[in-house]
Amino acid sequence: MKVLIAGAGSVGRHMAEQLALSGHDVRIVDVEPSVVGDKADGGPIDGVTWFLGDACEVGFLNKIGIETIDVVAAVTGDDEDNLVISLLSKQEFAVPRVVARVNNPKNEWMFNEMWGVDMSVSTPHLLTALVEEAVNVGSMVRLLSLEGGKTHLVEVTLAPDSPALKKEVGGLGLPREAAVVALVRAGHVIVPRNDTVVQGGDEVLVLVSLGSEAEATDAAIRAALVG
Amino acid sequence: MGLFSRKKSTNGEVIAVSPSCHLDDVVPIGEIVARRRVRVVGEVVRMKTRPAQGVASLAVRIEDETGAATVVFTGRRSIGGVSLGRLLLVEGVAMNRGDTPEFTNPEYTLLPREATKA
């Protein structure tokens, strides 16, 4: 797979390294001469081609061969640049998959198909979720969003007063758009069946597709698991 | 009547002429190669608004004798002049969305309606 990474900071560089190790053809771009090429910290990476230039410019993207690129990852430290790079990739070059980094969570609302973004990742958001997940017993934490924000993986650690205790998975009363995909109990992953009984302390992982009734679905899941 | 021909009445008089010179390099919609810059002409047969997190896009389906394509205009619900039955000249790069090529915010030209339709 041919991947173009825009932004050669630590995120971009590490992505390039890992993708190249997996055998992909990686191109990485940055405007900063000091990070590109032989002068970069740690030297150039095997299997990765470096370019110095502005990924927000159509002419430059053409020059580096974007028309055969399968995936563009816009991972600069600047949200505006990431949006422009995403839109140009989709609109001018019909890149099949565009992934973008969200630096400031306040901008997350823009990172969707309006700006050519197929998948966005907000590191602060992810980290917050993981922190909450570690400390929150009894409330619902959103771990991950998939499919451009239409599907979410949420997690509830069942508190002692949860209405779900001692009920079977099939009888939890979850809305139709939610599916219990796993239980984590004492470090073991349990693939639930309809008659699996949940216990206090279980981490319940639910996959939810949010349609037009997102708030109602959300409330229903909380009502069933949190109380 | 195809999109690029002249229609003659029974006594040989030309009664409808399709636009000419700026339709150089137009390819049939059925021959669109994804991810290559192309020019196509199609008739608007369907218009849909796609909501996306509070902001809408307009998805226009254009057809000619050889196939159909989708033209998406982001961030708006309508475009002046783009209506059902209108001929649209579209220039841009399409991606394959299932079987249907899809353009995002391409350059577009509104072509005059033909004087008569077959």
Tab-separated table of C-alpha atoms in Angstrom:
chain	number	residue	atom	x	y	z
A	1	MET	CA	0.000	0.000	0.000
A	2	LYS	CA	1.252	3.470	-0.844
A	3	VAL	CA	0.974	5.884	2.060
A	4	LEU	CA	1.636	9.595	2.186
A	5	ILE	CA	2.280	11.087	5.599
A	6	ALA	CA	2.056	14.847	5.875
A	7	GLY	CA	3.940	16.100	8.904
A	8	ALA	CA	7.252	14.659	10.013
A	9	GLY	CA	7.062	15.395	13.708
A	10	SER	CA	7.336	12.527	16.128
A	11	VAL	CA	3.866	11.209	15.210
A	12	GLY	CA	4.548	11.225	11.477
A	13	ARG	CA	8.024	9.782	11.816
A	14	HIS	CA	6.904	6.920	14.020
A	15	MET	CA	4.000	6.164	11.716
A	16	ALA	CA	6.423	6.121	8.782
A	17	GLU	CA	8.739	3.744	10.574
A	18	GLN	CA	6.007	1.305	11.540
A	19	LEU	CA	4.336	1.354	8.154
A	20	ALA	CA	7.634	0.820	6.382
A	21	LEU	CA	8.370	-2.114	8.683
A	22	SER	CA	5.054	-3.628	7.652
A	23	GLY	CA	6.178	-3.440	4.066
A	24	HIS	CA	4.272	-0.411	2.847
A	25	ASP	CA	5.626	2.184	0.437
A	26	VAL	CA	5.807	5.301	2.599
A	27	ARG	CA	6.333	8.892	1.568
A	28	ILE	CA	6.665	11.565	4.228
A	29	VAL	CA	6.507	15.311	3.742
A	30	ASP	CA	7.373	18.300	5.855
A	31	VAL	CA	8.021	21.993	5.260
A	32	GLU	CA	10.858	22.067	7.749
A	33	PRO	CA	14.287	21.354	6.208
A	34	SER	CA	15.729	20.348	9.546
A	35	VAL	CA	13.410	17.372	9.923
A	36	VAL	CA	13.646	16.074	6.367
A	37	GLY	CA	16.291	13.777	4.985
A	38	ASP	CA	19.745	13.101	6.361
A	39	LYS	CA	19.514	15.911	8.844
A	40	ALA	CA	16.526	14.389	10.628
A	41	ASP	CA	17.012	13.045	14.154
A	42	GLY	CA	17.860	9.407	13.978
A	43	GLY	CA	18.576	9.626	10.273
A	44	PRO	CA	16.316	8.641	7.433
A	45	ILE	CA	14.268	5.478	7.863
A	46	ASP	CA	14.544	2.496	5.522
A	47	GLY	CA	11.738	2.162	3.050
A	48	VAL	CA	10.610	5.740	3.561
A	49	THR	CA	11.026	8.497	0.986
A	50	TRP	CA	11.337	12.024	2.337
A	51	PHE	CA	10.115	15.152	0.640
A	52	LEU	CA	10.592	18.776	1.573
A	53	GLY	CA	7.595	20.856	0.681
A	54	ASP	CA	4.102	22.025	1.496
A	55	ALA	CA	1.435	19.326	1.400
A	56	CYS	CA	-1.206	22.059	1.225
A	57	GLU	CA	-0.165	22.832	-2.333
A	58	VAL	CA	-1.743	20.982	-5.237
A	59	GLY	CA	1.315	21.376	-7.458
A	60	PHE	CA	3.575	19.871	-4.860
A	61	LEU	CA	1.231	16.965	-4.153
A	62	ASN	CA	1.193	16.234	-7.878
A	63	LYS	CA	4.951	16.304	-7.997
A	64	ILE	CA	5.345	13.703	-5.277
A	65	GLY	CA	3.045	11.264	-7.005
A	66	ILE	CA	-0.184	11.563	-5.037
A	67	GLU	CA	-2.212	10.110	-7.868
A	68	THR	CA	-1.098	6.591	-6.940
A	69	ILE	CA	-1.277	7.086	-3.189
A	70	ASP	CA	-3.794	4.835	-1.396
A	71	VAL	CA	-3.865	6.526	1.998
A	72	VAL	CA	-3.045	10.047	3.095
A	73	ALA	CA	-2.359	10.673	6.781
A	74	ALA	CA	-2.551	14.379	7.610
A	75	VAL	CA	-0.733	14.436	10.922
A	76	THR	CA	0.870	17.849	11.168
A	77	GLY	CA	0.659	19.809	14.402
A	78	ASP	CA	-1.655	22.319	12.762
A	79	ASP	CA	-5.370	21.524	12.416
A	80	GLU	CA	-5.882	23.995	9.577
A	81	ASP	CA	-3.163	22.341	7.544
A	82	ASN	CA	-4.558	18.898	8.291
A	83	LEU	CA	-7.981	19.963	7.034
A	84	VAL	CA	-6.622	21.515	3.849
A	85	ILE	CA	-4.443	18.513	3.105
A	86	SER	CA	-7.424	16.202	3.665
A	87	LEU	CA	-9.747	18.186	1.430
A	88	LEU	CA	-7.230	18.483	-1.389
A	89	SER	CA	-6.483	14.773	-1.187
A	90	LYS	CA	-10.143	13.843	-1.532
A	91	GLN	CA	-11.330	16.555	-3.874
A	92	GLU	CA	-8.425	17.015	-6.256
A	93	PHE	CA	-6.947	13.552	-6.175
A	94	ALA	CA	-9.728	11.200	-5.028
A	95	VAL	CA	-7.427	9.482	-2.537
A	96	PRO	CA	-9.406	6.447	-1.325
A	97	ARG	CA	-8.691	6.896	2.379
A	98	VAL	CA	-7.796	10.009	4.308
A	99	VAL	CA	-6.863	9.912	7.973
A	100	ALA	CA	-6.297	13.097	9.940
A	101	ARG	CA	-4.990	14.119	13.305
A	102	VAL	CA	-6.973	16.536	15.442
A	103	ASN	CA	-4.711	18.633	17.635
A	104	ASN	CA	-7.284	20.756	19.364
A	105	PRO	CA	-10.408	18.787	20.365
A	106	LYS	CA	-12.467	21.941	19.822
A	107	ASN	CA	-11.903	21.441	16.093
A	108	GLU	CA	-12.985	17.835	16.054
A	109	TRP	CA	-16.419	18.681	14.650
A	110	MET	CA	-14.878	19.697	11.329
A	111	PHE	CA	-12.927	16.519	10.788
A	112	ASN	CA	-15.446	14.601	8.712
A	113	GLU	CA	-16.436	14.081	5.074
A	114	MET	CA	-17.097	17.814	4.723
A	115	TRP	CA	-13.344	18.303	4.723
A	116	GLY	CA	-12.447	15.027	3.078
A	117	VAL	CA	-11.575	13.233	6.311
A	118	ASP	CA	-12.548	9.558	6.531
A	119	MET	CA	-11.140	8.947	9.996
A	120	SER	CA	-9.901	11.423	12.538
A	121	VAL	CA	-7.924	10.845	15.687
A	122	SER	CA	-7.722	13.271	18.543
A	123	THR	CA	-4.928	12.293	20.884
A	124	PRO	CA	-6.156	14.390	23.803
A	125	HIS	CA	-9.597	12.877	23.372
A	126	LEU	CA	-8.241	9.339	23.309
A	127	LEU	CA	-6.046	9.900	26.307
A	128	THR	CA	-8.871	11.509	28.237
A	129	ALA	CA	-11.042	8.533	27.517
A	130	LEU	CA	-8.362	6.160	28.688
A	131	VAL	CA	-7.822	8.158	31.865
A	132	GLU	CA	-11.529	8.193	32.551
A	133	GLU	CA	-11.734	4.514	31.825
A	134	ALA	CA	-9.098	3.840	34.423
A	135	VAL	CA	-10.690	5.869	37.153
A	136	ASN	CA	-14.356	5.649	36.450
A	137	VAL	CA	-16.288	2.894	38.000
A	138	GLY	CA	-19.954	3.039	37.302
A	139	SER	CA	-20.049	5.575	34.509
A	140	MET	CA	-19.938	5.210	30.768
A	141	VAL	CA	-16.725	6.015	28.926
A	142	ARG	CA	-16.385	6.338	25.167
A	143	LEU	CA	-13.201	4.589	24.171
A	144	LEU	CA	-13.152	4.755	20.427
A	145	SER	CA	-15.099	6.067	17.499
A	146	LEU	CA	-15.211	4.124	14.279
A	147	GLU	CA	-16.625	4.681	10.817
A	148	GLY	CA	-16.321	8.431	10.794
A	149	GLY	CA	-18.071	8.849	14.107
A	150	LYS	CA	-21.091	6.716	13.380
A	151	THR	CA	-20.082	3.827	15.604
A	152	HIS	CA	-18.668	4.038	19.106
A	153	LEU	CA	-17.109	1.604	21.496
A	154	VAL	CA	-18.176	2.476	25.015
A	155	GLU	CA	-17.311	0.896	28.297
A	156	VAL	CA	-18.991	0.704	31.650
A	157	THR	CA	-17.392	-0.821	34.713
A	158	LEU	CA	-20.339	-2.140	36.676
A	159	ALA	CA	-20.634	-0.536	40.077
A	160	PRO	CA	-22.075	-2.434	43.059
A	161	ASP	CA	-25.346	-0.573	42.616
A	162	SER	CA	-25.670	-1.165	38.896
A	163	PRO	CA	-29.133	-2.261	37.774
A	164	ALA	CA	-27.424	-4.794	35.505
A	165	LEU	CA	-25.954	-6.934	38.268
A	166	LYS	CA	-26.839	-10.608	38.162
A	167	LYS	CA	-28.771	-10.164	34.937
A	168	GLU	CA	-28.126	-12.103	31.771
A	169	VAL	CA	-26.600	-10.211	28.871
A	170	GLY	CA	-29.698	-10.942	26.803
A	171	GLY	CA	-31.912	-9.421	29.495
A	172	LEU	CA	-30.054	-6.172	30.122
A	173	GLY	CA	-32.587	-4.097	28.216
A	174	LEU	CA	-30.086	-2.421	25.938
A	175	PRO	CA	-31.416	-0.594	22.891
A	176	ARG	CA	-31.335	-2.262	19.501
A	177	GLU	CA	-28.383	-0.232	18.266
A	178	ALA	CA	-26.144	-1.467	21.058
A	179	ALA	CA	-24.353	-4.800	21.245
A	180	VAL	CA	-22.342	-6.130	24.143
A	181	VAL	CA	-19.203	-7.304	22.429
A	182	ALA	CA	-17.119	-8.360	25.402
A	183	LEU	CA	-16.885	-8.517	29.158
A	184	VAL	CA	-13.583	-8.124	30.908
A	185	ARG	CA	-13.592	-9.857	34.253
A	186	ALA	CA	-10.477	-10.144	36.424
A	187	GLY	CA	-8.273	-9.624	33.431
A	188	HIS	CA	-10.018	-12.212	31.275
A	189	VAL	CA	-11.947	-11.392	28.165
A	190	ILE	CA	-15.307	-13.110	28.085
A	191	VAL	CA	-17.202	-13.329	24.834
A	192	PRO	CA	-20.740	-12.997	26.086
A	193	ARG	CA	-23.694	-15.086	25.107
A	194	ASN	CA	-27.268	-14.196	25.757
A	195	ASP	CA	-27.273	-16.202	28.979
A	196	THR	CA	-23.970	-14.918	30.367
A	197	VAL	CA	-24.601	-13.363	33.781
A	198	VAL	CA	-22.853	-10.054	34.495
A	199	GLN	CA	-21.250	-9.354	37.860
A	200	GLY	CA	-20.144	-6.317	39.791
A	201	GLY	CA	-16.765	-5.116	38.618
A	202	ASP	CA	-17.238	-6.432	35.089
A	203	GLU	CA	-16.076	-4.056	32.397
A	204	VAL	CA	-18.820	-4.199	29.818
A	205	LEU	CA	-17.784	-3.216	26.292
A	206	VAL	CA	-20.653	-2.087	24.109
A	207	LEU	CA	-20.575	-1.269	20.421
A	208	VAL	CA	-23.176	1.348	19.585
A	209	SER	CA	-24.231	2.741	16.251
A	210	LEU	CA	-25.524	6.230	16.723
A	211	GLY	CA	-28.368	7.003	14.404
A	212	SER	CA	-30.707	9.902	14.688
A	213	GLU	CA	-31.614	8.891	18.225
A	214	ALA	CA	-28.121	9.254	19.653
A	215	GLU	CA	-29.132	10.873	22.927
A	216	ALA	CA	-31.944	8.456	23.563
A	217	THR	CA	-29.694	5.494	22.799
A	218	ASP	CA	-27.064	6.901	25.099
A	219	ALA	CA	-29.581	7.391	27.889
A	220	ALA	CA	-30.974	3.896	27.452
A	221	ILE	CA	-27.539	2.317	27.767
A	222	ARG	CA	-26.808	4.332	30.877
A	223	ALA	CA	-30.133	3.392	32.357
A	224	ALA	CA	-29.425	-0.296	31.781
A	225	LEU	CA	-25.850	-0.395	33.036
A	226	VAL	CA	-25.242	2.589	35.268
A	227	GLY	CA	-28.604	3.273	36.855
B	1	MET	CA	-30.447	12.616	-29.861
B	2	GLY	CA	-26.987	12.396	-28.410
B	3	LEU	CA	-25.560	15.284	-26.485
B	4	PHE	CA	-23.222	16.577	-29.143
B	5	SER	CA	-25.163	16.461	-32.329
B	6	ARG	CA	-27.167	18.797	-34.421
B	7	LYS	CA	-30.815	18.070	-34.870
B	8	LYS	CA	-32.374	18.762	-38.171
B	9	SER	CA	-36.015	19.256	-38.916
B	10	THR	CA	-37.729	17.402	-41.735
B	11	ASN	CA	-36.634	19.904	-44.389
B	12	GLY	CA	-32.993	19.730	-43.366
B	13	GLU	CA	-32.975	22.930	-41.363
B	14	VAL	CA	-30.872	22.820	-38.237
B	15	ILE	CA	-33.170	23.500	-35.337
B	16	ALA	CA	-31.008	22.630	-32.345
B	17	VAL	CA	-27.285	22.776	-31.887
B	18	SER	CA	-25.417	21.464	-28.927
B	19	PRO	CA	-22.520	23.492	-27.590
B	20	SER	CA	-19.353	22.753	-29.484
B	21	CYS	CA	-15.816	23.880	-28.882
B	22	HIS	CA	-15.746	23.859	-25.104
B	23	LEU	CA	-16.819	20.234	-25.181
B	24	ASP	CA	-13.452	19.051	-26.427
B	25	ASP	CA	-12.054	16.102	-24.499
B	26	VAL	CA	-15.385	15.182	-23.006
B	27	VAL	CA	-15.634	11.467	-22.342
B	28	PRO	CA	-18.728	9.357	-21.907
B	29	ILE	CA	-19.598	8.924	-18.246
B	30	GLY	CA	-19.309	5.162	-18.633
B	31	GLU	CA	-15.648	5.614	-19.526
B	32	ILE	CA	-14.592	7.652	-16.521
B	33	VAL	CA	-11.246	6.468	-15.178
B	34	ALA	CA	-11.091	7.002	-11.435
B	35	ARG	CA	-8.425	9.390	-10.127
B	36	ARG	CA	-7.763	10.910	-13.545
B	37	ARG	CA	-8.876	14.371	-14.450
B	38	VAL	CA	-11.874	14.045	-16.791
B	39	ARG	CA	-14.580	16.145	-18.400
B	40	VAL	CA	-18.048	14.700	-18.652
B	41	VAL	CA	-21.466	15.967	-19.550
B	42	GLY	CA	-24.592	14.570	-17.994
B	43	GLU	CA	-28.181	15.389	-17.294
B	44	VAL	CA	-29.162	15.982	-13.694
B	45	VAL	CA	-31.559	13.183	-12.851
B	46	ARG	CA	-31.561	13.237	-9.079
B	47	MET	CA	-30.552	15.600	-6.301
B	48	LYS	CA	-30.143	14.541	-2.687
B	49	THR	CA	-29.118	16.357	0.448
B	50	ARG	CA	-26.683	14.383	2.570
B	51	PRO	CA	-26.580	15.482	6.165
B	52	ALA	CA	-23.275	15.126	7.959
B	53	GLN	CA	-22.971	16.257	11.535
B	54	GLY	CA	-25.098	19.328	11.128
B	55	VAL	CA	-23.687	20.447	7.783
B	56	ALA	CA	-25.284	19.305	4.560
B	57	SER	CA	-23.884	18.336	1.189
B	58	LEU	CA	-25.677	18.263	-2.118
B	59	ALA	CA	-25.276	15.003	-4.057
B	60	VAL	CA	-26.298	15.336	-7.684
B	61	ARG	CA	-26.644	12.315	-9.954
B	62	ILE	CA	-25.879	12.977	-13.599
B	63	GLU	CA	-26.441	10.544	-16.435
B	64	ASP	CA	-25.669	10.188	-20.081
B	65	GLU	CA	-26.313	7.284	-22.454
B	66	THR	CA	-23.360	5.344	-21.071
B	67	GLY	CA	-23.695	5.630	-17.329
B	68	ALA	CA	-24.177	7.688	-14.208
B	69	ALA	CA	-21.938	9.625	-11.846
B	70	THR	CA	-22.439	11.439	-8.560
B	71	VAL	CA	-21.312	15.016	-8.098
B	72	VAL	CA	-21.052	16.116	-4.477
B	73	PHE	CA	-20.973	19.766	-3.474
B	74	THR	CA	-19.999	20.005	0.176
B	75	GLY	CA	-21.382	22.443	2.679
B	76	ARG	CA	-24.498	23.433	0.797
B	77	ARG	CA	-28.042	22.231	0.122
B	78	SER	CA	-28.544	23.744	-3.325
B	79	ILE	CA	-26.716	25.459	-6.137
B	80	GLY	CA	-28.325	28.098	-8.291
B	81	GLY	CA	-29.006	26.713	-11.739
B	82	VAL	CA	-28.522	23.082	-10.836
B	83	SER	CA	-31.907	21.482	-11.140
B	84	LEU	CA	-33.475	18.372	-12.548
B	85	GLY	CA	-33.092	18.049	-16.288
B	86	ARG	CA	-30.204	20.506	-16.440
B	87	LEU	CA	-27.111	19.603	-18.419
B	88	LEU	CA	-23.950	19.816	-16.390
B	89	LEU	CA	-20.409	19.841	-17.732
B	90	VAL	CA	-18.196	18.590	-14.945
B	91	GLU	CA	-14.414	18.651	-14.824
B	92	GLY	CA	-12.527	17.020	-11.991
B	93	VAL	CA	-11.172	13.862	-10.491
B	94	ALA	CA	-13.612	11.121	-9.538
B	95	MET	CA	-13.247	8.343	-7.054
B	96	ASN	CA	-14.983	5.012	-7.176
B	97	ARG	CA	-17.839	4.875	-4.732
B	98	GLY	CA	-19.065	1.343	-5.275
B	99	ASP	CA	-20.033	1.199	-8.943
B	100	THR	CA	-20.582	4.904	-9.336
B	101	PRO	CA	-17.792	7.429	-9.815
B	102	GLU	CA	-18.076	10.371	-7.459
B	103	PHE	CA	-16.726	13.893	-7.884
B	104	THR	CA	-16.221	16.198	-4.903
B	105	ASN	CA	-16.595	19.929	-5.571
B	106	PRO	CA	-15.510	19.732	-9.227
B	107	GLU	CA	-15.524	22.610	-11.653
B	108	TYR	CA	-18.928	22.683	-13.275
B	109	THR	CA	-20.527	24.524	-16.159
B	110	LEU	CA	-24.252	24.875	-16.666
B	111	LEU	CA	-25.058	24.059	-20.267
B	112	PRO	CA	-28.118	25.448	-21.978
B	113	ARG	CA	-31.040	23.081	-22.163
B	114	GLU	CA	-31.403	21.551	-25.551
B	115	ALA	CA	-34.111	23.151	-27.630
B	116	THR	CA	-35.836	19.858	-27.959
B	117	LYS	CA	-35.427	16.630	-26.120
B	118	ALA	CA	-35.705	13.298	-27.820
